[in-house]
CSV table of C-alpha atoms in Angstrom, one decimal:
chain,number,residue,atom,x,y,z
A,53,UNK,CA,-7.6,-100.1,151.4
A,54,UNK,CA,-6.3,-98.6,148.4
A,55,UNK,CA,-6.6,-101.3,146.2
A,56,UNK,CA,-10.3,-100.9,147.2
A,57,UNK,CA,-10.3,-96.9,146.1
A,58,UNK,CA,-9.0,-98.0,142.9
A,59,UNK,CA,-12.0,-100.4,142.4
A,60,UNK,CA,-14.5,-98.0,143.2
A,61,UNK,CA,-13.1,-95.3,141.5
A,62,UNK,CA,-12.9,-97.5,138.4
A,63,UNK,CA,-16.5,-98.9,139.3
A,64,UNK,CA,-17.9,-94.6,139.5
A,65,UNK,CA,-15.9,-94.2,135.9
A,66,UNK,CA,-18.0,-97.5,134.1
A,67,UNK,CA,-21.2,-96.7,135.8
A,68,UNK,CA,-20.8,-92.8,134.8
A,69,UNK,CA,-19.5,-93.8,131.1
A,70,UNK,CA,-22.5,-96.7,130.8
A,71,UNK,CA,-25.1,-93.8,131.5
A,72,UNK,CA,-23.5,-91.2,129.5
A,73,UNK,CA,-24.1,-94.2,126.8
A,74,UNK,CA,-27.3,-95.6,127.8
A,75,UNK,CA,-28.9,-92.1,127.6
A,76,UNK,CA,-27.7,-91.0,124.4
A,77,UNK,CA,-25.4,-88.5,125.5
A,78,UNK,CA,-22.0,-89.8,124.5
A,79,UNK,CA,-21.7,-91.9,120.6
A,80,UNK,CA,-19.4,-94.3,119.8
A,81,UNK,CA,-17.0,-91.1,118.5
A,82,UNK,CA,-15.8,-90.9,122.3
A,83,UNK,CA,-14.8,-94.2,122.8
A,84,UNK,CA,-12.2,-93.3,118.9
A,85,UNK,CA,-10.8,-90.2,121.1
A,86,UNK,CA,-10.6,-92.6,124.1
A,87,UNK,CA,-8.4,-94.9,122.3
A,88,UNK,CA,-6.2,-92.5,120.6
A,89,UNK,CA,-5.2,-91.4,124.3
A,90,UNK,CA,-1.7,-93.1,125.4
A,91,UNK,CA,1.1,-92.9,126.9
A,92,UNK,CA,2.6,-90.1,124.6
A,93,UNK,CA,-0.2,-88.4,124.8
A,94,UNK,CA,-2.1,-89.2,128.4
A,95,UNK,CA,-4.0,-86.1,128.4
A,96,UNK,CA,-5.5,-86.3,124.7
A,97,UNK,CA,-9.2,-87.0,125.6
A,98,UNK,CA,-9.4,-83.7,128.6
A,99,UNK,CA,-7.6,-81.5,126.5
A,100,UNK,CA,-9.9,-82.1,123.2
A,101,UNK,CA,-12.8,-81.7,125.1
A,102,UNK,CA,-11.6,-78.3,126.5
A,103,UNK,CA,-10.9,-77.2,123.4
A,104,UNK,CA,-14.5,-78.2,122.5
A,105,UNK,CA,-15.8,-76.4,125.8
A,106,UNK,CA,-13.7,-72.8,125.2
A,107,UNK,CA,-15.5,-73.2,121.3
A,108,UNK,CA,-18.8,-73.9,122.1
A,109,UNK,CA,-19.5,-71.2,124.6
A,110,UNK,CA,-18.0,-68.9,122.3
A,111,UNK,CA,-20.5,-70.6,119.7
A,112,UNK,CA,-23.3,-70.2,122.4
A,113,UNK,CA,-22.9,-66.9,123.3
A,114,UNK,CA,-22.8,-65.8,119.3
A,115,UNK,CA,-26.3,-67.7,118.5
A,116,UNK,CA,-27.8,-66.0,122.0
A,117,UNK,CA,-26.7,-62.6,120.7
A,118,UNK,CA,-27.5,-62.9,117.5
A,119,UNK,CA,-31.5,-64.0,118.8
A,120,UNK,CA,-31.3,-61.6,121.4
A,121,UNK,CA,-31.4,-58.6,118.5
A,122,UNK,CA,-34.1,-56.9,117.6
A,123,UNK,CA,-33.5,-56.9,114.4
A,124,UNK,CA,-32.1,-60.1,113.7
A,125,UNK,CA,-32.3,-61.5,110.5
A,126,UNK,CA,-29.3,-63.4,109.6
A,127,UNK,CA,-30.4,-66.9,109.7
A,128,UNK,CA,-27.1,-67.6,107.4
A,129,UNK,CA,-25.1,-66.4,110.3
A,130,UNK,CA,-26.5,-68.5,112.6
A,131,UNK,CA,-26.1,-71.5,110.1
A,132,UNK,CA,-22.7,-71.1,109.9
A,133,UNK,CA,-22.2,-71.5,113.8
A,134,UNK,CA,-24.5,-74.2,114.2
A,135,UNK,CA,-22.7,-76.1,111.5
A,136,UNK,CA,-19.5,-75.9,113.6
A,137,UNK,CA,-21.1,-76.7,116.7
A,138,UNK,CA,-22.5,-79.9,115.4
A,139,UNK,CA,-19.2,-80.7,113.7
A,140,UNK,CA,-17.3,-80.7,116.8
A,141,UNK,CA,-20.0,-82.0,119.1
A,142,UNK,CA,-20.2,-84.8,116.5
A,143,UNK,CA,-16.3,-85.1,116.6
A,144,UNK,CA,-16.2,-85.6,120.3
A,145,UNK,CA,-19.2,-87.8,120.2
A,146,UNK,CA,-21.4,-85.6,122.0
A,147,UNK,CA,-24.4,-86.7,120.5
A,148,UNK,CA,-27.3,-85.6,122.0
A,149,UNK,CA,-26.2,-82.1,121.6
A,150,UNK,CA,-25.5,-82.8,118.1
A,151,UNK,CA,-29.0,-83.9,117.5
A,152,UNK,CA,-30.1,-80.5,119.0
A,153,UNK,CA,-28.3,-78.8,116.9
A,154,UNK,CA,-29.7,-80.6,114.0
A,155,UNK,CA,-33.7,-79.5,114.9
A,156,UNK,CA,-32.1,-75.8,115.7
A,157,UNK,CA,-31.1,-76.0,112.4
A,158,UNK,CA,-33.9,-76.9,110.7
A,159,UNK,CA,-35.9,-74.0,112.8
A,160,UNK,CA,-32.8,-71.7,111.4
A,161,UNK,CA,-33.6,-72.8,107.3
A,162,UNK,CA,-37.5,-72.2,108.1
A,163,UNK,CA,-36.6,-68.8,109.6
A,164,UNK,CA,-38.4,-69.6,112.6
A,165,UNK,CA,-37.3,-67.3,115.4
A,166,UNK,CA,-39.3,-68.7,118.0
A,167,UNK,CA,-38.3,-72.6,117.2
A,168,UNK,CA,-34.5,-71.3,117.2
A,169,UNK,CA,-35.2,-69.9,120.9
A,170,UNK,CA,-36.8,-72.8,121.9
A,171,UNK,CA,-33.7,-74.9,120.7
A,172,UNK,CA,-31.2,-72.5,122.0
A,173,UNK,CA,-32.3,-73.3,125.0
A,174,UNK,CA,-32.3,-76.2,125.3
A,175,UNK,CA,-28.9,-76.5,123.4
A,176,UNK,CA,-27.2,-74.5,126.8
A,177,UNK,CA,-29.1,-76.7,129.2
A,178,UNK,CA,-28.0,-79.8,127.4
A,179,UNK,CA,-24.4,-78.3,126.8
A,180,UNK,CA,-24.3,-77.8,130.5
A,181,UNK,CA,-25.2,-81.3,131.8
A,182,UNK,CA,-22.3,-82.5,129.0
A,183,UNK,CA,-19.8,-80.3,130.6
A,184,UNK,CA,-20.6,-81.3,134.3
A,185,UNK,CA,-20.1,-84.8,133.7
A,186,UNK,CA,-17.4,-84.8,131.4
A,187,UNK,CA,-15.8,-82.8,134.8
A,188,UNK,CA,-17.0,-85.4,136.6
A,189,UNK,CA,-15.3,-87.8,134.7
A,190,UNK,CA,-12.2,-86.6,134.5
A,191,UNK,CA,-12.2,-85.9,137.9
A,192,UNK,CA,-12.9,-89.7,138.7
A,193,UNK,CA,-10.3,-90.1,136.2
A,194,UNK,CA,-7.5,-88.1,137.5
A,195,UNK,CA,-8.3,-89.2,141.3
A,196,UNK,CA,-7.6,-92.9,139.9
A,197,UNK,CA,-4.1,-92.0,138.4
A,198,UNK,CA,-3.4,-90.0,142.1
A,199,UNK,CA,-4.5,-93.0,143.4
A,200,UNK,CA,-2.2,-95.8,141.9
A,201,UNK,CA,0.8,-93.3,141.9
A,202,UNK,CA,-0.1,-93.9,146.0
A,203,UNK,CA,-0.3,-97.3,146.0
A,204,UNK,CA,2.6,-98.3,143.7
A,205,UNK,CA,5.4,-95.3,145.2
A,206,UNK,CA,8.3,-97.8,144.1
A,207,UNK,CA,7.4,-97.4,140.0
A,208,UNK,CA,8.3,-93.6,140.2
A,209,UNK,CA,12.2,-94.2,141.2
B,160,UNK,CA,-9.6,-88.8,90.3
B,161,UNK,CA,-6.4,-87.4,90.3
B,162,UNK,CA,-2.6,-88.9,90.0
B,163,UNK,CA,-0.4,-89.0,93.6
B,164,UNK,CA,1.4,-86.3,95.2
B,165,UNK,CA,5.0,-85.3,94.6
B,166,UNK,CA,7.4,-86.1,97.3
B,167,UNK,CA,10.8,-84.6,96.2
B,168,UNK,CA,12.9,-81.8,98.6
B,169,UNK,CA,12.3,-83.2,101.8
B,170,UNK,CA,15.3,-85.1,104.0
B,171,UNK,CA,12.4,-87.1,106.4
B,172,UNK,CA,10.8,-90.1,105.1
B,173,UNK,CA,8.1,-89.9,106.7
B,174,UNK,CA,4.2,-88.8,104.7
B,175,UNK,CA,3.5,-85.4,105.2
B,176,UNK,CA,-0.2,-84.4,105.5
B,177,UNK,CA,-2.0,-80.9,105.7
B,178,UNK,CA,-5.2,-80.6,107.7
B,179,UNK,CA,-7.4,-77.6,106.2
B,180,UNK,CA,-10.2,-77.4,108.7
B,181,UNK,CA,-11.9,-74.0,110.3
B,182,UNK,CA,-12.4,-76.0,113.3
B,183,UNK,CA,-10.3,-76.3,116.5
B,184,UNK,CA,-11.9,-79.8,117.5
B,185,UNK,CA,-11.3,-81.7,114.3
B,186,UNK,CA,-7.5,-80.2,113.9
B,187,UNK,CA,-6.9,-81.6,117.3
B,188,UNK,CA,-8.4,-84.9,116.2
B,189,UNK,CA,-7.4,-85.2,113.0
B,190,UNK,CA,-3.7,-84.4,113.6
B,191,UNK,CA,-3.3,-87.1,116.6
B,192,UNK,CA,-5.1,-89.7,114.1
B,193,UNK,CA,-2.0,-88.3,111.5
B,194,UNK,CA,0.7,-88.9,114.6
B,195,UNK,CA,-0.8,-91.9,115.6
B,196,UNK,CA,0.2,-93.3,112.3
B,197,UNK,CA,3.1,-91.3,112.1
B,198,UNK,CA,2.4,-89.1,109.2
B,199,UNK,CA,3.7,-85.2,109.9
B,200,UNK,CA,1.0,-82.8,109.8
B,201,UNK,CA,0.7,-79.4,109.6
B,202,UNK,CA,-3.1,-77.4,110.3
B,203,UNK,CA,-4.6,-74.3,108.4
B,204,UNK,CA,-7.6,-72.9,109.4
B,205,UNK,CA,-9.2,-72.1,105.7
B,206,UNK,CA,-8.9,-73.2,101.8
B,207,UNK,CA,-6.9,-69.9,101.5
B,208,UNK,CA,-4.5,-70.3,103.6
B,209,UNK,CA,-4.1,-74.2,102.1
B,210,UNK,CA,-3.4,-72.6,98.7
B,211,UNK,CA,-0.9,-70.2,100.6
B,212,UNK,CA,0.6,-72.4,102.2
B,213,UNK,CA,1.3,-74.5,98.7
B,214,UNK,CA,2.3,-71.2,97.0
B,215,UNK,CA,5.1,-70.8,99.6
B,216,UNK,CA,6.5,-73.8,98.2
B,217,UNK,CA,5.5,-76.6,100.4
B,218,UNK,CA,3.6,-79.8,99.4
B,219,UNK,CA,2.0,-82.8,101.3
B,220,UNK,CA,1.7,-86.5,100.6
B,221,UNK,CA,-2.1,-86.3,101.7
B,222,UNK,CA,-4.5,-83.0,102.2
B,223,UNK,CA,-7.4,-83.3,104.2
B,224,UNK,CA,-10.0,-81.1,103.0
B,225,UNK,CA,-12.9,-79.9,105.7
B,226,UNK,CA,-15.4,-78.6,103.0
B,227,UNK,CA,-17.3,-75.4,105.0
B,228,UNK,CA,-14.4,-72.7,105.6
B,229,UNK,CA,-14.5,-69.0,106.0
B,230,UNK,CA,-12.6,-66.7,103.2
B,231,UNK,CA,-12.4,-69.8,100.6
B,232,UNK,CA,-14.3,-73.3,101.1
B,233,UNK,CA,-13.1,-76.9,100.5
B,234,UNK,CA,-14.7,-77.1,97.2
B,235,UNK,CA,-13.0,-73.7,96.0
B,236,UNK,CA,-9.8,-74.3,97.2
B,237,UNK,CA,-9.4,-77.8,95.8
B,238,UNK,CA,-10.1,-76.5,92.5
B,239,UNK,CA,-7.6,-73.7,93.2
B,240,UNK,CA,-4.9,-76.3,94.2
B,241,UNK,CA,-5.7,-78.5,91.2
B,242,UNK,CA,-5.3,-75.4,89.0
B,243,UNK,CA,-1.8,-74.9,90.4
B,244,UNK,CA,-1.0,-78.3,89.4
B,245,UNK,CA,-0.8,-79.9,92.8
B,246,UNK,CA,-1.4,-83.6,92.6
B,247,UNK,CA,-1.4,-84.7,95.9
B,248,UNK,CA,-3.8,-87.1,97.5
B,249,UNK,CA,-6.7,-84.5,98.7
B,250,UNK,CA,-9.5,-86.3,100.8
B,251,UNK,CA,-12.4,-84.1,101.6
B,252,UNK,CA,-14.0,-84.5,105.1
B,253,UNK,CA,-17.4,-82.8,106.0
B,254,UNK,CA,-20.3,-83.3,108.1
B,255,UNK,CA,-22.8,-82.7,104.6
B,256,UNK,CA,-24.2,-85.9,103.4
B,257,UNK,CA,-26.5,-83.9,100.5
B,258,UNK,CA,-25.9,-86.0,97.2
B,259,UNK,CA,-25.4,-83.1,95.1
B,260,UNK,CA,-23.0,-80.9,97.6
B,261,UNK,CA,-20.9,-83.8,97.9
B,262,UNK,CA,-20.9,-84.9,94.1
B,263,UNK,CA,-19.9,-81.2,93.5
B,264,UNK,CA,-16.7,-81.3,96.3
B,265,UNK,CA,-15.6,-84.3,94.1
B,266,UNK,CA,-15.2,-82.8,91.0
B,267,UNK,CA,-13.8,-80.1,92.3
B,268,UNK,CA,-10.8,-82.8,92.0
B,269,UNK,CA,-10.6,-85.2,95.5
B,270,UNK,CA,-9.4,-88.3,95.2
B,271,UNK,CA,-11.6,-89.7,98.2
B,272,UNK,CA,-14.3,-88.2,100.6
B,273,UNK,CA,-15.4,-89.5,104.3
B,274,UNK,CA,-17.9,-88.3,106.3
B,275,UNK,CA,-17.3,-86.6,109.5
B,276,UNK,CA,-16.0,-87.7,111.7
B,277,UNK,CA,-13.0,-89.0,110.6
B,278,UNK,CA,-12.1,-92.1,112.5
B,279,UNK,CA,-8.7,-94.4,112.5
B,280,UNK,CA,-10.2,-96.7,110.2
B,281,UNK,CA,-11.2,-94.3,107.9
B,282,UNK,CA,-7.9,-92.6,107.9
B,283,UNK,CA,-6.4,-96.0,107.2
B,284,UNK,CA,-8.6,-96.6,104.0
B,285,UNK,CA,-7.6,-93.0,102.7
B,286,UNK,CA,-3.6,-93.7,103.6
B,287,UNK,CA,-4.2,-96.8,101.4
B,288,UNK,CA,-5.0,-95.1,98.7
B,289,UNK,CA,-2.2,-93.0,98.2
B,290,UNK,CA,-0.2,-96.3,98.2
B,291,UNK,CA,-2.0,-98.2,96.5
């Protein structure tokens, strides 16, 4: 019965990751931090990525703010934060936000409040569906490590 | 490009590297890439604080150089650090891939440049370089 878990936890975990792939929203860049995660440091890949979430709703909240203003004017400004958002959604391979931030970019350089609304938006939607299946995925992932510490009791003495 | 870095007044062996980059993400990264191959790294978060940090007497087998930082960027601070003499290996790192804004981080003085993001592999070629 547990064995069987295991598989179909591991099954959820392939069949999440091949759509996150399939549909553009993960790059090859995830599978690099995947495989710098080991035993030294099992945790690597969750704690990057919330380090990436804590930054980019900081980063979010700064672009909504600054289009939010009246008087807003500083496209430099918003360069600047857009420029670190794509760096780190390209260095956790988070790419379709990383495309997004490449067309809100371009609106930015043309000065084109509207077009950086437009992409704002959807920059948080997309930043949102990230987030809830990267939880998802660790999730799956943490309920297979609870799951073989169950089934294999004797490697813990 | 310029000569290798000094590695005199430290007991360890091991390479020492210093990661100059404004961004959490890639400091994360790029240090476990460094530990991976166990190289020592230390992280600043601008090219001011990586001139500090060489003024305070310190020096690194390897610096890599993000090139868009608050206070002082990549380009200015590798020119700095040249300035002061340092000839450690500096690789710059950035997410630009304009022709001219790169050409101009070069010969600022780097010894190598990858673009972003910086994977194993491409650690591995910089590494080589430095003993090669």
């Amino acid at each position: 019965m547990l064995g069987l878990a295991a598989d179909r936890l591991r099954a959820d975990m392939n069949r999440l990751l091949a759509f996150l792939f399939h549909q553009g929203i993960l790059d090859e860049q995830f599978l690099q931090l995947q495989q710098l995660q080991d035993e030294s440091s099992p945790n690597f890949v969750s704690e990057v990525v919330n380090i990436y979430f804590h930054e980019s709703e900081k980063l979010l909240r700064s672009l909504r703010s600054l289009l939010m203003d009246r008087e807003f004017s500083d496209y430099n400004k918003m360069g600047i934060h857009l420029n670190q958002f794509m760096g780190s959604s390209s260095s956790i391979g988070a790419n379709r936000i990383r495309n997004v931030c490449v067309a809100f970019r371009a609106a930015s350089e043309q000065n084109n409040r509207a077009g950086c609304l437009r992409a704002l938006e959807l920059l948080e939607h997309e930043y949102c569906f990230l987030k809830n299946k990267l939880h998802e995925l660790f999730q799956i992932q943490q309920q297979r490590v609870l799951a073989a510490g169950v089934r294999y009791p004797m490697q813990n003495i | 490009m310029a000569a290798q870095g000094i590695q005199g007044g430290r007991k360890s062996n091991k390479m020492t590297a210093l990661v100059a980059d404004d961004n959490m993400v890639n400091r994360a990264i790029h240090h476990r890439l460094l530990d991976n191959l166990g190289i020592e790294s230390e992280a600043v978060g601008n090219g001011k604080e990586a001139v500090d940090i060489h003024c305070s007497g310190k020096n690194f087998d390897l610096i890599l150089m993000d090139m868009d930082m608050p206070i002082m960027n990549g380009i200015e601070a590798t020119r700095k650090l040249r300035e002061m003499g340092i000839r450690s290996m500096i690789a710059g790192v950035s997410t630009r891939s304009v022709e001219h804004e790169i050409r101009e981080f070069i010969e600022a003085g780097l010894d190598d440049y990858q673009e972003k993001p910086l994977t194993m592999s491409k650690l591995i070629s910089i590494i080589h370089k430095i003993k090669g």
